Coordinates of C-alpha atoms and ligand atoms in Angstrom, one line a residue:
M1 CA 0.0 0.0 0.0
T2 CA 1.1 3.6 -0.6
N3 CA 0.1 6.9 0.9
N4 CA -1.2 5.1 3.9
R5 CA -2.7 7.2 6.7
Q6 CA -1.7 6.4 10.2
L7 CA -5.0 5.3 11.9
R8 CA -6.0 5.6 15.5
I9 CA -7.7 2.3 16.3
A10 CA -9.7 1.4 19.4
I11 CA -10.2 -2.2 20.5
I12 CA -13.0 -2.7 23.1
G13 CA -12.2 -5.6 25.4
A14 CA -8.9 -7.1 26.6
G15 CA -10.1 -10.7 26.6
A16 CA -8.5 -13.4 24.6
S17 CA -9.7 -11.9 21.3
G18 CA -8.9 -8.3 22.1
I19 CA -5.4 -9.2 23.0
M20 CA -5.0 -11.1 19.7
A21 CA -6.4 -8.1 17.7
A22 CA -3.9 -5.7 19.4
I23 CA -1.0 -8.0 18.6
K24 CA -2.0 -8.5 15.0
L25 CA -2.7 -4.8 14.4
R26 CA 0.7 -3.9 15.6
Q27 CA 2.3 -6.7 13.5
A28 CA 0.4 -5.2 10.5
G29 CA 2.0 -1.8 11.1
H30 CA -0.8 -0.1 12.9
E31 CA 1.0 1.6 15.8
D32 CA -1.7 3.7 17.3
V33 CA -3.8 1.1 19.1
T34 CA -5.7 1.5 22.4
V35 CA -7.5 -1.4 24.1
F36 CA -10.3 -0.3 26.4
E37 CA -11.1 -2.8 29.2
K38 CA -14.0 -2.4 31.7
A39 CA -12.3 -4.4 34.4
H40 CA -8.9 -3.9 36.1
D41 CA -7.3 -6.9 34.5
L42 CA -7.2 -8.6 31.2
G43 CA -8.5 -12.1 30.3
G44 CA -12.2 -11.7 29.8
T45 CA -14.2 -14.8 30.6
W46 CA -11.0 -16.5 32.0
R47 CA -10.6 -13.6 34.4
D48 CA -14.2 -13.6 35.5
N49 CA -14.8 -17.3 35.9
R50 CA -12.8 -18.8 38.8
Y51 CA -15.2 -21.5 40.1
P52 CA -13.9 -24.9 41.2
G53 CA -13.3 -27.2 38.2
I54 CA -13.3 -24.5 35.6
T55 CA -11.8 -26.0 32.4
C56 CA -12.0 -25.2 28.8
D57 CA -13.9 -28.1 27.1
V58 CA -12.0 -27.5 23.9
P59 CA -8.7 -29.3 23.9
S60 CA -5.9 -27.0 24.8
H61 CA -3.7 -27.7 21.8
A62 CA -6.6 -26.3 19.7
Y63 CA -7.7 -23.6 22.1
R64 CA -4.7 -21.4 21.5
Y65 CA -3.5 -18.6 19.2
S66 CA -2.2 -19.8 15.9
F67 CA 0.9 -17.6 16.4
E68 CA 1.6 -18.7 20.0
P69 CA 2.1 -22.5 20.3
N70 CA 2.3 -23.8 23.8
P71 CA 4.1 -27.1 24.4
D72 CA 3.4 -26.9 28.2
W73 CA -0.3 -27.3 28.5
S74 CA -0.8 -29.3 31.7
R75 CA -3.9 -31.2 30.6
V76 CA -5.7 -32.3 27.4
C77 CA -8.3 -29.7 28.5
S78 CA -6.6 -27.2 30.7
P79 CA -7.9 -25.3 33.7
G80 CA -9.2 -21.7 33.4
A81 CA -6.4 -20.2 35.4
E82 CA -3.8 -21.7 33.1
I83 CA -5.5 -20.3 30.0
L84 CA -5.7 -16.9 31.7
E85 CA -1.9 -17.1 32.4
Y86 CA -1.4 -18.1 28.7
V87 CA -3.3 -15.0 27.5
R88 CA -1.4 -12.8 30.0
H89 CA 1.9 -14.3 28.9
T90 CA 1.0 -13.8 25.2
A91 CA 0.1 -10.1 25.8
R92 CA 3.4 -9.5 27.7
K93 CA 5.5 -11.4 25.2
H94 CA 4.1 -9.4 22.2
G95 CA 4.3 -6.1 24.1
V96 CA 0.6 -5.1 24.1
E97 CA -0.1 -5.0 27.8
G98 CA 0.9 -1.3 27.8
L99 CA -1.8 -0.5 25.2
I100 CA -4.6 -1.5 27.7
R101 CA -6.6 1.2 29.4
Y102 CA -8.1 -0.6 32.4
D103 CA -11.2 0.3 34.3
S104 CA -12.5 2.1 31.2
E105 CA -15.9 0.8 30.1
I106 CA -16.9 2.4 26.9
T107 CA -20.4 3.7 27.4
R108 CA -21.0 5.7 24.3
A109 CA -19.7 6.0 20.7
D110 CA -20.7 8.8 18.3
Y111 CA -19.6 8.8 14.6
R112 CA -18.5 12.2 13.4
D113 CA -16.7 13.0 10.1
G114 CA -15.0 9.7 9.7
K115 CA -14.2 9.1 13.3
W116 CA -15.7 7.5 16.3
L117 CA -15.8 9.6 19.4
L118 CA -15.6 7.3 22.4
E119 CA -16.7 8.0 26.0
S120 CA -15.9 5.7 28.9
T121 CA -16.8 5.6 32.5
R122 CA -13.7 7.8 32.9
G123 CA -14.9 10.5 30.5
S124 CA -13.9 11.3 26.9
E125 CA -11.4 8.9 25.4
G126 CA -10.9 10.8 22.1
A127 CA -11.5 10.1 18.4
F128 CA -10.7 6.9 16.5
H129 CA -10.7 6.0 12.8
A130 CA -11.9 2.5 13.5
V131 CA -13.3 0.5 16.4
I132 CA -13.1 -3.2 16.9
T133 CA -15.3 -4.7 19.5
A134 CA -14.0 -7.8 21.2
T135 CA -16.4 -8.0 24.1
G136 CA -17.2 -11.7 24.0
V137 CA -20.6 -13.2 24.8
L138 CA -20.2 -14.6 28.3
H139 CA -19.9 -11.5 30.4
H140 CA -23.4 -10.4 31.5
P141 CA -24.3 -12.9 34.3
V142 CA -28.0 -13.8 34.4
Y143 CA -29.7 -14.2 37.8
P144 CA -32.8 -16.4 38.1
D145 CA -36.2 -14.8 38.7
I146 CA -36.6 -16.7 42.0
P147 CA -38.0 -14.8 45.0
G148 CA -36.5 -14.5 48.5
L149 CA -32.8 -14.2 47.7
E150 CA -32.3 -11.7 50.5
D151 CA -33.9 -14.1 53.0
F152 CA -31.1 -16.7 52.6
G153 CA -28.8 -16.8 55.7
G154 CA -25.8 -18.3 54.0
R155 CA -23.5 -17.3 51.1
V156 CA -24.9 -16.9 47.7
F157 CA -23.3 -15.7 44.4
H158 CA -23.2 -16.2 40.7
S159 CA -20.7 -18.7 39.3
A160 CA -19.0 -15.9 37.4
R161 CA -18.7 -13.8 40.6
W162 CA -17.0 -16.4 42.7
E163 CA -16.2 -15.2 46.2
D164 CA -12.6 -16.2 46.6
D165 CA -12.7 -16.4 50.4
V166 CA -15.3 -19.2 50.1
S167 CA -14.4 -22.8 50.5
L168 CA -16.9 -25.5 49.7
A169 CA -15.1 -28.0 51.9
G170 CA -17.4 -29.5 54.5
K171 CA -20.4 -27.3 53.4
R172 CA -23.9 -28.1 52.2
V173 CA -23.8 -26.6 48.7
G174 CA -26.7 -25.9 46.3
V175 CA -25.9 -25.4 42.6
I176 CA -28.7 -24.0 40.4
G177 CA -28.4 -24.9 36.8
T178 CA -27.1 -27.7 34.7
G179 CA -25.0 -25.9 32.0
S180 CA -21.3 -26.5 31.5
T181 CA -20.5 -24.4 34.5
A182 CA -22.7 -26.2 37.0
I183 CA -21.6 -29.6 35.7
Q184 CA -17.9 -28.7 36.2
I185 CA -18.5 -27.4 39.7
V186 CA -20.3 -30.6 40.7
G187 CA -17.5 -32.8 39.3
A188 CA -14.8 -30.8 41.1
S189 CA -16.5 -30.4 44.5
V190 CA -18.5 -33.5 45.3
A191 CA -15.6 -35.1 47.1
E192 CA -15.1 -32.3 49.6
V193 CA -18.6 -31.1 50.4
A194 CA -20.9 -32.2 53.2
G195 CA -23.7 -32.3 50.7
L196 CA -24.4 -31.2 47.2
S197 CA -27.8 -30.5 45.8
L198 CA -28.0 -29.9 42.1
F199 CA -31.2 -28.0 41.1
Q200 CA -31.9 -29.1 37.5
R201 CA -34.6 -27.4 35.4
T202 CA -33.6 -29.3 32.2
A203 CA -31.6 -32.4 31.8
Q204 CA -28.5 -32.3 29.6
W205 CA -26.8 -34.5 27.1
V206 CA -23.3 -35.2 28.3
L207 CA -20.5 -36.3 25.9
P208 CA -17.8 -38.2 27.8
L209 CA -14.7 -36.2 27.7
P210 CA -11.9 -38.0 29.5
N211 CA -9.4 -35.4 30.6
R212 CA -5.9 -36.3 31.7
D213 CA -2.6 -34.7 32.6
Y214 CA 0.1 -34.5 29.9
E215 CA 3.0 -36.5 31.1
E216 CA 6.4 -34.8 31.5
G217 CA 7.7 -36.9 28.6
E218 CA 4.9 -35.7 26.3
K219 CA 5.6 -32.1 27.1
A220 CA 9.3 -32.6 26.5
Q221 CA 8.5 -34.0 23.1
F222 CA 6.3 -31.0 22.3
R223 CA 9.1 -28.7 23.5
A224 CA 11.7 -30.4 21.4
D225 CA 9.6 -30.6 18.2
P226 CA 7.6 -27.5 17.3
A227 CA 6.3 -29.4 14.3
L228 CA 4.6 -31.8 16.6
V229 CA 2.7 -29.0 18.4
E230 CA 1.7 -27.6 15.0
S231 CA 0.4 -30.9 13.8
E232 CA -1.6 -31.5 17.0
Y233 CA -3.2 -28.0 16.5
L234 CA -4.1 -28.8 12.9
R235 CA -5.3 -32.3 13.7
L236 CA -7.6 -31.2 16.5
T237 CA -9.0 -28.1 14.7
H238 CA -9.6 -30.2 11.6
R239 CA -11.3 -32.9 13.6
M240 CA -13.6 -30.4 15.5
N241 CA -14.5 -28.6 12.2
T242 CA -15.2 -31.7 10.2
T243 CA -17.0 -33.7 12.9
F244 CA -18.8 -31.8 15.6
S245 CA -19.3 -28.5 14.0
A246 CA -20.4 -30.1 10.7
A247 CA -22.7 -32.5 12.6
V248 CA -24.7 -29.8 14.4
V249 CA -25.4 -27.9 11.1
G250 CA -26.6 -31.1 9.4
E251 CA -23.5 -31.6 7.2
N252 CA -22.1 -34.8 8.8
P253 CA -24.9 -37.2 9.7
K254 CA -22.5 -40.0 10.4
A255 CA -20.5 -37.9 13.0
Y256 CA -23.8 -36.8 14.5
D257 CA -25.0 -40.4 15.0
Q258 CA -21.7 -41.2 16.6
I259 CA -22.1 -38.3 19.0
V260 CA -25.6 -39.4 19.8
T261 CA -24.5 -42.9 20.5
A262 CA -21.6 -41.7 22.7
C263 CA -24.0 -39.6 24.8
E264 CA -26.6 -42.4 25.1
E265 CA -24.0 -44.9 26.1
H266 CA -22.6 -42.5 28.6
L267 CA -26.1 -41.9 30.1
A268 CA -26.6 -45.7 30.3
T269 CA -23.7 -45.8 32.8
V270 CA -26.0 -44.3 35.4
R271 CA -27.0 -47.3 37.5
D272 CA -30.2 -46.3 39.2
P273 CA -33.0 -46.4 36.5
E274 CA -35.0 -43.6 38.2
L275 CA -32.0 -41.3 38.4
R276 CA -31.2 -42.2 34.8
R277 CA -34.7 -41.3 33.8
R278 CA -34.5 -37.9 35.5
L279 CA -31.2 -37.2 33.8
T280 CA -32.6 -38.1 30.3
P281 CA -33.2 -35.0 28.1
D282 CA -36.3 -34.7 26.0
Y283 CA -34.7 -32.9 23.1
K284 CA -32.0 -33.8 20.5
V285 CA -28.3 -34.1 21.3
G286 CA -26.6 -30.8 20.5
C287 CA -29.7 -28.7 20.5
K288 CA -28.4 -27.0 23.7
R289 CA -24.6 -26.5 23.8
L290 CA -23.3 -30.0 24.5
I291 CA -21.9 -30.7 27.9
M292 CA -18.5 -32.3 27.8
S293 CA -17.6 -34.1 31.0
G294 CA -16.0 -37.3 32.1
D295 CA -16.9 -37.1 35.7
F296 CA -20.4 -35.7 36.0
Y297 CA -22.3 -38.9 36.1
T298 CA -19.9 -40.4 38.6
A299 CA -20.3 -37.2 40.8
I300 CA -24.1 -37.1 40.7
Q301 CA -24.2 -40.8 41.8
D302 CA -22.0 -40.0 44.8
P303 CA -23.7 -40.5 48.1
M304 CA -23.0 -36.8 48.9
A305 CA -24.9 -35.6 45.8
E306 CA -28.6 -35.2 45.2
L307 CA -30.3 -34.3 41.9
V308 CA -33.3 -32.1 42.6
T309 CA -35.8 -31.9 39.8
D310 CA -38.7 -30.4 41.7
P311 CA -39.0 -26.8 40.5
I312 CA -37.6 -24.2 42.8
D313 CA -40.3 -22.3 44.7
R314 CA -38.2 -19.7 46.5
F315 CA -35.0 -19.0 48.5
C316 CA -35.6 -19.1 52.3
A317 CA -33.5 -18.5 55.4
Q318 CA -32.2 -22.1 55.5
G319 CA -31.7 -22.6 51.8
I320 CA -34.0 -23.4 48.9
R321 CA -37.7 -24.5 49.1
T322 CA -38.9 -26.5 46.2
A323 CA -42.5 -26.8 44.8
D324 CA -43.1 -30.0 46.7
G325 CA -42.7 -28.0 50.0
R326 CA -39.4 -29.4 50.9
V327 CA -36.7 -27.1 52.3
H328 CA -33.2 -28.0 51.2
E329 CA -30.9 -26.8 53.9
L330 CA -27.8 -25.2 52.5
D331 CA -24.7 -23.2 53.6
I332 CA -23.8 -21.9 50.1
I333 CA -25.8 -21.4 47.0
V334 CA -24.0 -21.1 43.6
I335 CA -26.2 -19.5 40.9
A336 CA -24.9 -21.1 37.7
T337 CA -27.6 -19.8 35.5
G338 CA -25.5 -18.5 32.7
F339 CA -25.2 -15.3 30.8
D340 CA -27.1 -12.9 28.6
T341 CA -25.3 -13.8 25.5
H342 CA -27.3 -11.5 23.2
R343 CA -26.4 -8.1 24.8
F344 CA -22.9 -8.1 23.3
F345 CA -21.3 -4.7 24.2
R346 CA -24.5 -3.1 25.4
P347 CA -25.5 -1.0 27.5
M348 CA -23.0 1.0 25.3
Q349 CA -24.8 3.5 23.2
V350 CA -23.6 3.5 19.6
N351 CA -24.8 6.4 17.5
G352 CA -24.2 6.1 13.7
P353 CA -23.7 8.9 11.2
G354 CA -27.4 9.3 10.3
G355 CA -28.5 9.5 13.9
Q356 CA -29.5 5.9 13.9
T357 CA -28.5 4.0 17.1
L358 CA -27.3 0.4 17.1
D359 CA -30.2 -0.4 19.5
Q360 CA -32.6 0.8 16.8
A361 CA -30.8 -1.2 14.1
W362 CA -31.0 -4.3 16.4
S363 CA -34.5 -3.7 17.7
E364 CA -35.8 -6.8 16.1
G365 CA -32.8 -8.9 16.8
N366 CA -29.0 -8.6 16.5
Q367 CA -28.1 -8.6 12.8
G368 CA -25.1 -7.6 10.8
Y369 CA -23.1 -8.5 7.7
L370 CA -21.0 -11.7 7.8
T371 CA -20.6 -11.5 11.6
V372 CA -18.2 -8.6 11.5
A373 CA -19.9 -5.3 10.5
V374 CA -23.3 -3.5 10.5
P375 CA -24.8 -1.4 7.6
G376 CA -25.0 2.2 8.7
F377 CA -22.1 1.9 11.1
P378 CA -19.0 2.6 9.2
N379 CA -15.6 1.6 10.5
W380 CA -17.3 -0.3 13.4
F381 CA -16.1 -3.9 13.3
M382 CA -16.9 -6.8 15.6
I383 CA -15.1 -9.9 16.6
G384 CA -17.8 -12.3 17.7
G385 CA -20.6 -10.2 16.3
P386 CA -24.1 -11.5 15.5
T387 CA -24.2 -15.0 13.8
S388 CA -20.6 -15.8 14.8
P389 CA -19.9 -19.5 15.2
I390 CA -20.6 -20.2 18.8
G391 CA -20.5 -23.8 20.0
N392 CA -18.3 -26.5 21.1
F393 CA -15.2 -25.3 19.3
S394 CA -12.4 -22.8 19.6
W395 CA -13.5 -19.2 20.0
L396 CA -9.9 -18.2 19.3
L397 CA -10.0 -19.8 15.9
T398 CA -13.2 -17.8 15.1
A399 CA -11.7 -14.6 16.4
E400 CA -8.6 -14.9 14.3
A401 CA -10.6 -15.6 11.2
Q402 CA -12.7 -12.5 11.9
F403 CA -9.7 -10.4 12.6
G404 CA -8.1 -11.4 9.3
Y405 CA -11.2 -10.1 7.5
I406 CA -11.4 -6.9 9.6
R407 CA -7.8 -6.2 9.1
Q408 CA -8.4 -6.0 5.3
L409 CA -11.2 -3.5 5.9
I410 CA -9.0 -1.4 8.2
D411 CA -6.2 -1.5 5.6
R412 CA -8.7 -0.1 3.1
I413 CA -9.6 2.8 5.4
S414 CA -5.9 3.6 5.8
E415 CA -5.6 4.3 2.1
A416 CA -5.1 8.0 1.6
D417 CA -8.4 8.7 -0.1
V418 CA -10.7 6.5 1.9
T419 CA -12.4 7.5 5.1
A420 CA -15.1 4.9 5.7
V421 CA -16.1 1.4 4.9
A422 CA -19.5 -0.1 5.7
P423 CA -21.5 -3.0 4.3
K424 CA -24.3 -2.2 2.0
P425 CA -27.8 -2.8 3.5
E426 CA -28.8 -5.1 0.7
A427 CA -25.7 -7.2 1.2
A428 CA -26.5 -7.6 4.9
D429 CA -30.2 -8.4 4.1
A430 CA -29.1 -11.1 1.7
F431 CA -26.7 -12.5 4.3
N432 CA -29.4 -12.6 7.0
R433 CA -32.0 -14.0 4.6
S434 CA -29.6 -16.9 3.8
V435 CA -29.0 -17.4 7.6
R436 CA -32.7 -17.7 8.2
E437 CA -33.1 -20.1 5.3
R438 CA -30.3 -22.3 6.6
L439 CA -31.1 -22.3 10.3
P440 CA -33.9 -24.8 10.2
Q441 CA -31.5 -27.5 9.0
T442 CA -29.4 -27.1 12.2
V443 CA -29.9 -29.2 15.4
W444 CA -30.3 -25.9 17.4
A445 CA -33.7 -25.5 15.7
T446 CA -35.1 -28.8 16.8
G447 CA -37.0 -27.6 19.8
C448 CA -35.2 -26.7 23.1
Q449 CA -34.3 -23.6 25.1
S450 CA -30.6 -22.6 24.9
W451 CA -28.4 -19.6 25.2
Y452 CA -28.1 -19.8 21.4
I453 CA -31.6 -18.5 21.1
D454 CA -32.6 -14.9 21.9
S455 CA -35.9 -13.8 23.5
A456 CA -37.5 -13.3 20.0
G457 CA -36.6 -16.9 19.1
N458 CA -33.7 -16.0 16.7
I459 CA -30.9 -18.5 16.8
A460 CA -27.6 -16.6 17.1
S461 CA -25.1 -19.0 15.6
W462 CA -23.4 -19.5 12.2
P463 CA -25.6 -22.1 10.5
W464 CA -23.0 -23.5 8.1
T465 CA -19.8 -25.4 8.5
F466 CA -16.7 -23.8 10.0
D467 CA -14.9 -24.3 6.7
K468 CA -17.4 -22.1 5.0
F469 CA -17.0 -19.5 7.7
R470 CA -13.2 -19.6 7.2
N471 CA -13.7 -19.3 3.4
D472 CA -16.1 -16.4 3.8
M473 CA -13.6 -14.7 6.2
D474 CA -10.8 -15.0 3.7
Q475 CA -11.4 -11.9 1.7
P476 CA -14.0 -9.1 1.6
V477 CA -16.3 -9.1 -1.4
W478 CA -15.8 -5.4 -2.1
D479 CA -19.0 -5.1 -4.1
D480 CA -20.9 -5.7 -0.8
F481 CA -19.3 -2.5 0.8
E482 CA -19.8 1.2 0.5
V483 CA -16.3 2.7 0.5
S484 CA -16.4 6.5 1.1
A485 CA -13.7 8.8 -0.1
G486 CA -12.6 11.6 2.2
Ligands
NA7_501 P1 -25.8 -22.1 30.6 O1 -25.3 -23.1 29.6 O2 -26.6 -20.9 30.0 O3 -26.7 -22.8 31.7 C1 -27.5 -22.2 32.5 C2 -28.3 -23.2 33.4 O4 -29.0 -22.5 34.3 C3 -29.2 -24.0 32.6 O5 -29.2 -25.3 33.0 C4 -30.6 -23.4 32.8 O6 -31.7 -24.3 32.7 C5 -30.4 -23.0 34.3 N1 -31.3 -21.9 34.7 C6 -31.4 -20.7 34.2 N2 -32.4 -20.0 34.8 C7 -32.9 -20.9 35.7 C8 -33.9 -20.8 36.7 N3 -34.6 -19.6 36.9 N4 -34.1 -21.8 37.5 C9 -33.4 -23.0 37.4 N5 -32.4 -23.1 36.5 C10 -32.2 -22.1 35.7 O7 -24.7 -21.3 31.4 P2 -23.2 -21.9 31.9 O8 -22.6 -20.9 32.7 O9 -23.3 -23.2 32.4 O10 -22.4 -22.0 30.6 C11 -22.3 -21.0 29.6 C12 -21.3 -21.2 28.7 O11 -20.0 -21.0 29.2 C13 -21.1 -22.6 28.2 O12 -22.0 -23.0 27.3 C14 -19.7 -22.7 27.7 O13 -19.7 -22.0 26.4 C15 -19.0 -21.8 28.7 P3 -32.5 -24.5 31.3 O14 -31.6 -25.4 30.5 O15 -32.6 -23.1 30.7 O16 -33.8 -25.0 31.7

């Protein structure tokens, strides 16, 4: 490129994808980069989630940055704290920690004359030629609408707001929810508690995921042979993309059948027929995000554990009262009821050039163009925007693919005679039409409640294969964009 302008670029969010974007922007020659982070530390979901047993259910050798191989993962699926340390190490190694402005939650963005004026909880943050949101989807905890929380005499908190001075050892613990979080907490804590009541509203399919430590010898081999680390990365990502992620969008029926069989056989290991019946879901495997666990069924059959399926009536001083009138006496209640995954970076107010707000643009559901941009909002780019692939595979892989696309849009803006790039409304309409046409073929549309589905019933995930996603992210189709000259 010639005659390039030096751009000021803002990244919102210093989680795993924001850190990656900062590193890659610098590598691409964009020097003026600021990362705004609402919290006082980096790491996003790996910073927020510190509950016992927290593990990424994507194998570690696939859940990593393409440019930062790690021969030292401790386990096939590593604990959250280790992933947080990996993100921190990567930020430090690539010199982007100093770009992060902590405790600065962007609250407002106004587009004026080719720039976004950002305001944060600290005040005005200045003007930026381009904004990349990297705010993730798992950062607005949802609390259940159950009365009486203030009556409870023990400790109660959301799983993503773990109170670090709390030990579950020797305590009577209640866990509300049966998502991946609750299942990991149950597996990790049943051996030390005085009692564990798991309050289940909906049974889950559980794919057996035997996790194990890497032996020292294996790690030494990975250290000695970078090609081995690379081939493991490629092998695992290829396997996830061609089997699981293809199966859930209806593209690999054989793999889907194998996943179903594995889940059914796993469930059949529950010895007590009545418990097994209560743990049996009434919807298709994969409709909700699949739980991966090698120890949940063992844990829930432990004498210390109880599966409670009577609906919760209310919290009370001693614990939780269920609809059958029983009071479950508890010392600690963990609310593992998930996140509002459809809020993205809101409550931020985003005001586009014509006075249109993003809230207005998204009033009937979150929609954009190819997951990364929104018509009417020039130079506003999203990692993990609406319709991004979300599911049982590596978010980091998704984020890097989206960044590669966004970087090409930003490079275009940096050309001397270009001020703004935004997708054409008709291109976004065509994309969203094809999403709607394709979604009924996915397993997510087969009848269940899940965090993939918003309150209007729209399914939020990419409905094609991951390979198609990668292809679509390869290069912008410039005819789909309005490119404004300055
Ligand atoms: P999830 O997967 O959204 O799970 C939330 C769980 O909480 C789920 O079992 C819900 O039951 C349950 N829930 C929600 N509200 C209530 C009320 N009011 N009463 C009882 N139970 C309730 O969140 P996680 O934190 O486990 O996992 C989120 C993602 O993080 C996970 O998918 C991975 O990507 C990492 P429901 O099924 O709706 O009946």
